[in-house]
Each structure stands twice: as C-alpha cells, then as structure tokens.
GROMACS .gro file of C-alpha atoms in nm:
model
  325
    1UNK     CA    1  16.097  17.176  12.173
    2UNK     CA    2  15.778  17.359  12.166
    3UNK     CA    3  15.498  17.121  12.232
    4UNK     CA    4  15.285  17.242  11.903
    5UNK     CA    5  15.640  17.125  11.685
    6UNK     CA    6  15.592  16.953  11.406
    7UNK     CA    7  15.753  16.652  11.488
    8UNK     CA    8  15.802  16.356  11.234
    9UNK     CA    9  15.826  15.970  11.360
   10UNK     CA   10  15.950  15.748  11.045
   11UNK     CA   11  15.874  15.396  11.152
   12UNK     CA   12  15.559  15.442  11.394
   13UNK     CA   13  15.450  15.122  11.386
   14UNK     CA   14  15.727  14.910  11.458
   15UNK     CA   15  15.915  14.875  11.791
   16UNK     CA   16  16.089  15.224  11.831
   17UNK     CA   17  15.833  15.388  11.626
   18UNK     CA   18  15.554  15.344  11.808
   19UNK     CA   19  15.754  15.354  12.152
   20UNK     CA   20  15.834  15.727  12.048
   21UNK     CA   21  15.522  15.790  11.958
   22UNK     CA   22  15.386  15.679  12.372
   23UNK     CA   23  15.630  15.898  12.466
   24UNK     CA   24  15.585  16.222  12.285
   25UNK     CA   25  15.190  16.210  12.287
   26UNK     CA   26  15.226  16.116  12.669
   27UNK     CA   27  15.381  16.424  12.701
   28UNK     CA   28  15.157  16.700  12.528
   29UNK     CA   29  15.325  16.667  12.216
   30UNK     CA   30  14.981  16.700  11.966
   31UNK     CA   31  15.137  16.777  11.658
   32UNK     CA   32  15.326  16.388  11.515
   33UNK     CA   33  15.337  16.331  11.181
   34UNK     CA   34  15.333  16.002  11.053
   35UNK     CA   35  15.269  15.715  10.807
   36UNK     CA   36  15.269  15.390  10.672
   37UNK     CA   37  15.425  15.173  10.419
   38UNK     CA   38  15.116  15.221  10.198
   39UNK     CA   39  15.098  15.559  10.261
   40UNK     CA   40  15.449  15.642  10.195
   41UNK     CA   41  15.761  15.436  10.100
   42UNK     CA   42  16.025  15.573  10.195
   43UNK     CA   43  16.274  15.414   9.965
   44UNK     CA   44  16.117  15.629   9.662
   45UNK     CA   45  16.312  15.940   9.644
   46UNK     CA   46  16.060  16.125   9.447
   47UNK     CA   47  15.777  16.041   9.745
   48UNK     CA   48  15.994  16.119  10.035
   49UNK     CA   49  16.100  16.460   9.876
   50UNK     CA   50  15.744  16.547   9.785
   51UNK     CA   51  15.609  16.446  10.169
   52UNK     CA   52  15.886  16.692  10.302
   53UNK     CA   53  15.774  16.969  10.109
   54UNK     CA   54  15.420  16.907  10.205
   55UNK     CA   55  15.427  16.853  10.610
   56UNK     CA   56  15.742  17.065  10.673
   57UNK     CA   57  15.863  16.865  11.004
   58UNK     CA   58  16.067  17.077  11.230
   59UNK     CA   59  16.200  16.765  11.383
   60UNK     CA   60  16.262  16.408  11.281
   61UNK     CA   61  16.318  16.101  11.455
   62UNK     CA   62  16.439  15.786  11.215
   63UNK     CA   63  16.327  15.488  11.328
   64UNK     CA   64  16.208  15.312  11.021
   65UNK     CA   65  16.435  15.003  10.934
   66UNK     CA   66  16.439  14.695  10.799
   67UNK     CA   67  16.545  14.480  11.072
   68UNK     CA   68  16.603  14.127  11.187
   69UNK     CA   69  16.748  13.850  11.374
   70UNK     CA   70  17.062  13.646  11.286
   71UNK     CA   71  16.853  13.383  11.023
   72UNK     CA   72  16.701  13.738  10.855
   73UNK     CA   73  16.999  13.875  10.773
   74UNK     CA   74  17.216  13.567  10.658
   75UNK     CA   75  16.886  13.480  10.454
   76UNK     CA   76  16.831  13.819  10.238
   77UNK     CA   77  17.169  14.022  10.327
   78UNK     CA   78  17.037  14.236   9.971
   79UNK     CA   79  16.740  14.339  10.097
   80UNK     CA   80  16.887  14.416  10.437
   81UNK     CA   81  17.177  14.682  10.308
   82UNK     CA   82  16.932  14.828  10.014
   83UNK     CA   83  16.670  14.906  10.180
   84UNK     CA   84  16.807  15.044  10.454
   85UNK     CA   85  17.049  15.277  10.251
   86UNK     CA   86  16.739  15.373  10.030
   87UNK     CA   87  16.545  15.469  10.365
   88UNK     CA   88  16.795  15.710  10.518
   89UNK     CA   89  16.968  15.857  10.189
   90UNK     CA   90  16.632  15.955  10.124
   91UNK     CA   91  16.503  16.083  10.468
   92UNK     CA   92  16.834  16.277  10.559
   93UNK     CA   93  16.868  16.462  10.225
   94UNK     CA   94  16.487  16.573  10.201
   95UNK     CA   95  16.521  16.645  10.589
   96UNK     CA   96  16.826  16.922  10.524
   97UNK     CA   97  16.653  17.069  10.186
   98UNK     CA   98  16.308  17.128  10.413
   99UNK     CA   99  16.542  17.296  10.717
  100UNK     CA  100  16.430  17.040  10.953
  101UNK     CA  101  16.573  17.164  11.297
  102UNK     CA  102  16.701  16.852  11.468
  103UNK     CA  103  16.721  16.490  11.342
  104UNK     CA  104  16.811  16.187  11.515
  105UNK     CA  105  16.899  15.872  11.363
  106UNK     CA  106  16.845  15.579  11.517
  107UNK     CA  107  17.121  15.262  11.454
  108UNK     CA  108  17.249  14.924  11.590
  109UNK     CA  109  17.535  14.844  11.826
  110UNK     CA  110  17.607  14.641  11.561
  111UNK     CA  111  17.801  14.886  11.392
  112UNK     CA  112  18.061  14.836  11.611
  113UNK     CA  113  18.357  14.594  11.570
  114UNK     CA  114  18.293  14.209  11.614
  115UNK     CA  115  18.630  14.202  11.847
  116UNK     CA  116  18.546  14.514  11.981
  117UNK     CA  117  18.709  14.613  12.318
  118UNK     CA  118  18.427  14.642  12.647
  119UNK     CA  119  18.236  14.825  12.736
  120UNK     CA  120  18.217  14.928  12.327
  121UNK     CA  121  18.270  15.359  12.298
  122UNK     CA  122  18.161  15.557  12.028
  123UNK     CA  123  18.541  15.594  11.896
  124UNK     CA  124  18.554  15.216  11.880
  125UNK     CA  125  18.360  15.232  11.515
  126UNK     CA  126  18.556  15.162  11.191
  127UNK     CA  127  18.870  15.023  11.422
  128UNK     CA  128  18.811  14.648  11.322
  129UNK     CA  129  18.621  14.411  11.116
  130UNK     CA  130  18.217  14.344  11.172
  131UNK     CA  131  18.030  14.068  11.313
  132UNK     CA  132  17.995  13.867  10.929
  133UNK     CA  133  17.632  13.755  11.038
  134UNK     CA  134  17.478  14.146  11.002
  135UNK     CA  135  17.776  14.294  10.810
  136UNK     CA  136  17.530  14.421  10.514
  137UNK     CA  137  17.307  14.619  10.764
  138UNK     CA  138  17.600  14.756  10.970
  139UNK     CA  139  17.758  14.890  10.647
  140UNK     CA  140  17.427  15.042  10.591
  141UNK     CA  141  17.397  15.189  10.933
  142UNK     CA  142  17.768  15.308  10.968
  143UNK     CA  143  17.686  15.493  10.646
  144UNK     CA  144  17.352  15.682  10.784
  145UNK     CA  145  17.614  15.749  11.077
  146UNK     CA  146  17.868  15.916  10.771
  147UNK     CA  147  17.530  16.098  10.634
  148UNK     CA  148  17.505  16.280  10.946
  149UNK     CA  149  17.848  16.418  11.015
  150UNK     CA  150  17.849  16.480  10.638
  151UNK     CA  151  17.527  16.701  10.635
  152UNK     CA  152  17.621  16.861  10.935
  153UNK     CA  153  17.984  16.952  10.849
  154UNK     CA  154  17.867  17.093  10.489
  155UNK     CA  155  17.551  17.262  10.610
  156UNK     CA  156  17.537  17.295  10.956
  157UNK     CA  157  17.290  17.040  11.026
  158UNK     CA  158  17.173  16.982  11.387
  159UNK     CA  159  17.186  16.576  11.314
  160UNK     CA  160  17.247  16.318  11.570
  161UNK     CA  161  17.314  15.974  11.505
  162UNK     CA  162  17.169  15.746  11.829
  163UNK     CA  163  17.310  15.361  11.867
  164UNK     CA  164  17.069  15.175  12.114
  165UNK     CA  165  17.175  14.834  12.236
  166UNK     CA  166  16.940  14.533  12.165
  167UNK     CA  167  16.601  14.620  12.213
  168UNK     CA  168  16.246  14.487  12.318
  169UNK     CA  169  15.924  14.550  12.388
  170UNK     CA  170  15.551  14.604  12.281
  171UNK     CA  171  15.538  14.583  11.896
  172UNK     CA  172  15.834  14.343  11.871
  173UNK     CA  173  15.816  14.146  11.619
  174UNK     CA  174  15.793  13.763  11.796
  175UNK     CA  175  15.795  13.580  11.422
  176UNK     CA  176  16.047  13.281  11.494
  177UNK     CA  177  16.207  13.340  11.131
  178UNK     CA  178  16.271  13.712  11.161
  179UNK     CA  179  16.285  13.816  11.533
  180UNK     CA  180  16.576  13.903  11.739
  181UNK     CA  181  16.677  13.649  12.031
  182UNK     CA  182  16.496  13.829  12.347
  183UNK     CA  183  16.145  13.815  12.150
  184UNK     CA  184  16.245  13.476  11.964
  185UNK     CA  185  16.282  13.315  12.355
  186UNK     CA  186  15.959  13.459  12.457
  187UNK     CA  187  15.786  13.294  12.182
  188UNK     CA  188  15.954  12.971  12.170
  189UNK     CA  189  15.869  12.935  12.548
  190UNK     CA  190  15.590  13.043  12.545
  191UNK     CA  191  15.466  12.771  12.271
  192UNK     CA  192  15.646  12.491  12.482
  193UNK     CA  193  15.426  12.581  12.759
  194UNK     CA  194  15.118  12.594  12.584
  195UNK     CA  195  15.167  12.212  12.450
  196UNK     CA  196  15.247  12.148  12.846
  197UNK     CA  197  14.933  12.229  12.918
  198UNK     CA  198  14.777  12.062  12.677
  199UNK     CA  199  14.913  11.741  12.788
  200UNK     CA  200  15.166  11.715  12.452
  201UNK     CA  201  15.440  11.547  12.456
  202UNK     CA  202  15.704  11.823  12.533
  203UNK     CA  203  16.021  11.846  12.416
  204UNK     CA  204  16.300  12.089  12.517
  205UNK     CA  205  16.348  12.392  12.388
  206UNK     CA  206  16.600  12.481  12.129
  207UNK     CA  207  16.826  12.739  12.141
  208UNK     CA  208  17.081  12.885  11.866
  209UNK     CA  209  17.456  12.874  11.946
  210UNK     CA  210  17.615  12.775  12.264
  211UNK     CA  211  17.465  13.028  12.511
  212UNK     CA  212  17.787  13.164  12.608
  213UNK     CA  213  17.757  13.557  12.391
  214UNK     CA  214  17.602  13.801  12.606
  215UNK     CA  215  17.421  14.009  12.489
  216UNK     CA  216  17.286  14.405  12.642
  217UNK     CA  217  16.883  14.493  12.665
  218UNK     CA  218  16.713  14.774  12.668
  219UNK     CA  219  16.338  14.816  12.706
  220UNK     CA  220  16.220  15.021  12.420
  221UNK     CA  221  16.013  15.282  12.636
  222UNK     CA  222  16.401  15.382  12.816
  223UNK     CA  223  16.476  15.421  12.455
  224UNK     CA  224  16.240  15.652  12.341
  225UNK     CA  225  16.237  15.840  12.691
  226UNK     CA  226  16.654  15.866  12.589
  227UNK     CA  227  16.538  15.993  12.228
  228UNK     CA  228  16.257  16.264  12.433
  229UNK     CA  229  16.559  16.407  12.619
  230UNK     CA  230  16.844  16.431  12.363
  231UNK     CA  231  16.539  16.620  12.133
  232UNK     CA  232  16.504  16.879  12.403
  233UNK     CA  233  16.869  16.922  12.559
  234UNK     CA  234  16.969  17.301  12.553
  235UNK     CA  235  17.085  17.442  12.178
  236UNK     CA  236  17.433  17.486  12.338
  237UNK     CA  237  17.455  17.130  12.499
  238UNK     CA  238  17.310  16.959  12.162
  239UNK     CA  239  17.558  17.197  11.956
  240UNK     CA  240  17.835  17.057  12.136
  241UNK     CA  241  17.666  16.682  12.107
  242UNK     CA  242  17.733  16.679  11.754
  243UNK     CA  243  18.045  16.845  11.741
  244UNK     CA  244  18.239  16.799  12.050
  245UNK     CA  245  18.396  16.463  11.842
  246UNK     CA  246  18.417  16.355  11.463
  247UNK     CA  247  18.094  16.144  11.485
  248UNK     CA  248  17.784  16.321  11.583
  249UNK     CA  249  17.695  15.944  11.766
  250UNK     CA  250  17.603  15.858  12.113
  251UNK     CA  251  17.492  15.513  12.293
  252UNK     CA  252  17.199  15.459  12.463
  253UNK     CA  253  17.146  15.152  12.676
  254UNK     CA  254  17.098  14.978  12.967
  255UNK     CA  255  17.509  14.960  13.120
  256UNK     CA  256  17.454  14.579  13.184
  257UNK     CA  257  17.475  14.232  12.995
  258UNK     CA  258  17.343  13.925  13.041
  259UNK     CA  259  17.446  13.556  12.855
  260UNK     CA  260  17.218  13.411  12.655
  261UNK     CA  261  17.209  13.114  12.853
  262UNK     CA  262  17.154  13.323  13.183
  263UNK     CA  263  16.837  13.535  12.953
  264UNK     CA  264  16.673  13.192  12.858
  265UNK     CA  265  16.659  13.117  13.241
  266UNK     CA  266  16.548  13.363  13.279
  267UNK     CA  267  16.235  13.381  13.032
  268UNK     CA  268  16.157  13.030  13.138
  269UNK     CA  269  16.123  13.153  13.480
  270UNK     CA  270  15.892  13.453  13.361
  271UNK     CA  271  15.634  13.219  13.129
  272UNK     CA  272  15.615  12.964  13.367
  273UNK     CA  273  15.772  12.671  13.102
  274UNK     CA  274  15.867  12.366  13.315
  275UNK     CA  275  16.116  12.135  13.065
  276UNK     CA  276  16.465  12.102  12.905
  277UNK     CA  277  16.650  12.358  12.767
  278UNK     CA  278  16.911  12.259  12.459
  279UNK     CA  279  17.153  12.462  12.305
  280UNK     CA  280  17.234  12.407  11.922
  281UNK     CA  281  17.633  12.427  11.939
  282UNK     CA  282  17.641  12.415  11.536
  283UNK     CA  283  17.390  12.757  11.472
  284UNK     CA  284  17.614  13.062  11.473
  285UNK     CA  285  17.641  13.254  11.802
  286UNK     CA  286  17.736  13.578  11.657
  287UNK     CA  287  17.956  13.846  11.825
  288UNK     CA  288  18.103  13.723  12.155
  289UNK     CA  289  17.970  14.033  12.374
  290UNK     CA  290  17.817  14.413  12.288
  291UNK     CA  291  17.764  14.606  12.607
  292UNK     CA  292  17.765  14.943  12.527
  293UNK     CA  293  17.983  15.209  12.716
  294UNK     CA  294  17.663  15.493  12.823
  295UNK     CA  295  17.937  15.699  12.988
  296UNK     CA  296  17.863  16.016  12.750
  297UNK     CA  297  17.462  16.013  12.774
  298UNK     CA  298  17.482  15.969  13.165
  299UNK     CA  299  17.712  16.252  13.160
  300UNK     CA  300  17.434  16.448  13.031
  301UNK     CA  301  17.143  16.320  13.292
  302UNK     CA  302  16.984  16.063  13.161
  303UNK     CA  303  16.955  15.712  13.316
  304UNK     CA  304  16.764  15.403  13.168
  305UNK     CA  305  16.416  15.289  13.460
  306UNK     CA  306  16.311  15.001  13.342
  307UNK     CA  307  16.493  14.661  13.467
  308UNK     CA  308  16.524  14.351  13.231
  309UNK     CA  309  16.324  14.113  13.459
  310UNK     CA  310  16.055  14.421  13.491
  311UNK     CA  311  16.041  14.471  13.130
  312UNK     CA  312  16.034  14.113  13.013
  313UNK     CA  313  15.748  14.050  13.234
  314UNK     CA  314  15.584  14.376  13.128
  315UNK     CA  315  15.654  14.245  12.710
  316UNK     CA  316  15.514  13.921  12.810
  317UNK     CA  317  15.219  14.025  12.944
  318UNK     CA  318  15.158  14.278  12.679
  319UNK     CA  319  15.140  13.998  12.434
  320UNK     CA  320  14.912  13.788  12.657
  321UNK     CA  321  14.709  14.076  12.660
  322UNK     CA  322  14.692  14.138  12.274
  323UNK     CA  323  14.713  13.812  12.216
  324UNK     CA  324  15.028  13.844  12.009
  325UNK     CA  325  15.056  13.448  12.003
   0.00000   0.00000   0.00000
C-alpha cells in the first residue's frame, strides 16, 4: 500500500475503528477517510452507494458493528442481526461497484461452533450449532464471511474476511448493560473500589455465570497492527490468502486463554479492589471455551506484542486518564 492510498476505516470511533486509525496515521498513512453515524449511516443503501462514488477508497477496512455483551444480545437479538446485515450488504456491494482494491472484514470468533473442537480453525465454521446467546449476530457475521467469498469468486474481489478473538482496549465501551466481560470487570471493580475508599459499606462483586468458560483476549492495538500487515502482504501472498481455501477467513488473536474466574483475579489485582468476589451460577455462561487456532497468520509473520496483564493495565489506566468512569 502506497502511503498517499485512499484508505477507508468504517467504524472509527469505536474500539477497532479508532485502533486502526492509531495505527495507519502512526505510520505515514495521511490519506483515511472516515465518518460518523450522523454523517453517514451506513445501513441506508442509497447513502453508502452515493459516499463510494464520491471518496473512491482504494482500500477498506470494516470495522463498524453493532456489538455487545451477553445481556445486549439476548435483550434486542433484532437489532443485533439487522443492523449488522444492513451494514456490510451495503459496504461490500458499493465497495466492488467503486473497484476498491482490498477489503477486509472484520468478525467475531463467535461465528464458530458453540461445541467447537480447540484450538477453533477456520474450517471449523458451519460444522455445528452456535452459542444460542449471540446466534443472531453470528448468522449475521457468517453471512458478511459468505459476501466475501461470493464477491470474490464472481468478480475477482481481493476481500478478506478477519475473525479476531475477544477484544479490549481504549474506546471500549465499559457501559455495564452493553459491554463485553473484560471491560464489564474493569468497571464493576473499579466502582467497588471507589465505595472502599469512600468508607461504604462494600459488598462483593458480582460476576455472571460460574467462572469456569475461558475465554481468549486480544489487545485491540495487536489487532489493528494484524489488520496493517495483512493490508500490505505481497499481491501474490494475499492472492493466495483468499483463495488458497473456500473461505477467504483468517484468525487473529492472542494463542492463549484465560477462565473467567482466573481474568477477574486478575483485574482485582490490577485496580487495587480489596473484597469478595461472587459468582452468579444462575446467569448464562455462554460457550464453554473459544481460543482461536493463529496457526495460518503466524505462518505468514505476524505475532501479537502486547500481554493481557500489560494491556489491562495499559486499558485501565487509559480510562483513569480520560476519566472514562
């Protein structure tokens, strides 16, 4: 990728989005194109189509989502599978009538099956039922996944469908009724050890399920450096990316897990929060385990920097800092 590319980031404000965009403008890239929900939304055909024609992007990176925690998506499943088909119909078909070069698109691990065998490969999708809890956003997801190896078998599309594990970071979202667990536990800790201080009468802290899942993280900056360096592999190596097997799809985590139980140590360790833990037995605990199998992108180079207890200190302090609580 020339560094003057036209390069578009859906999603630059969330999590991923504006991860990418620390990335690419950290590395000379000066020419991002981006916008908001008010500026653009990209679940009106007729808008994304006419934005296309407009900016002609030579690359695109898919990032915008509408995304959650457990509670999110048993609460408005609807809005969860709609919306997200709306974005990435939308985005992928104005993307191949503009000639956009490249196009990543950026998915779940849960996509995968709920029973799925570990470390989860790429060929695992499709080979058994999904997790019930997200099953309206995986459907969505598996069919952006279908988009892509659609597109590219029809029209020769350079697209590349990328399946991070569970992510966190700067610009999480740490709402208690919407987040996912990692930025949930930071949070609820973090509010336990503020009424410590203030000489409150402290109670422990409560925890969904039985903190036996466990559960892969990835600090969003590893993410977007993975996204940087699929972008610019070689034409011949990317070529061979999306075709080499009958899903243009490729994991990118971290190669580890960690149970929920052992993570909630683990935060309480990093804030500092002196009381009781509690586990609520009756709240779901989703999928048993999801620890992606990074075999394929480590085969090409890449390897994730940035250790859980380093980037959960780094997230925490980041909100400190911007006073995110």
């Amino acid at each position: 990728m020339n560094k003057d590319a036209a390069v578009y980031i859906a999603g630059h404000k969330g999590l991923v989005g504006s991860a990418l965009v620390r990335s690419f403008s950290g590395a000379g890239y000066s020419n991002l194109i981006y916008k908001d929900h008010s500026q653009l939304d990209l679940t009106r055909q007729i808008d994304v189509e006419a934005f296309f024609r407009r900016n002609n992007p030579e690359y695109v990176i898919l990032a915008a989502a509408k995304v959650g925690g457990i509670l999110a998506n048993s609460t408005h499943p609807a809005e969860f599978i709609y919306e997200n088909l709306a974005i990435e119909t939308n985005v992928i078909q104005s993307a191949w009538k503009s000639g956009v070069k490249r196009l990543l698109f950026l998915g779940s691990s849960c996509i995968y099956p709920r029973e799925c065998p570990q470390p989860i490969r790429e060929d695992y999708l499709l080979t058994g039922p999904l997790e019930p809890t997200n099953e309206p956003y995986a459907i969505a997801k598996i069919a952006g996944i279908k988009l892509c190896q659609s597109y590219n078998r029809q029209y020769g599309t350079q697209y590349l469908s990328v399946m991070p594990t569970n992510l966190y970071g700067p610009n999480d979202n740490f709402d208690l009724e919407s987040s996912h667990v990692l930025p949930a536990l930071l949070r609820k800790f973090h509010d336990a050890k503020m009424k410590e201080a203030s000489n409150e009468s402290g109670s422990p802290v409560e925890i969904w399920g039985t903190g036996t899942p466990r559960r892969e993280f990835l600090h969003v900056d590893d993410l977007a450096a993975a996204c940087f360096f699929l972008l610019n592999l070689d034409d011949n190596v990317f070529e061979k990316l999306i075709k080499g097997s009958d899903l243009p799809l490729i994991n990118i985590g971290w190669g580890k897990d960690i149970s929920i139980k052992e993570l909630a140590e683990m935060i309480k360790d990093i804030v500092g929060f002196e009381g009781a833990l509690r586990f609520d037995a009756s709240k779901p605990d989703g999928t048993p385990q999801k620890l992606l199998d990074i075999g394929k992108l480590i085969g090409l180079g890449w390897q994730p920097q940035i250790s859980l207890l380093d980037g959960i200190k780094k997230t925490y302090n980041w909100c400190k800092e911007e006073s995110v609580f």
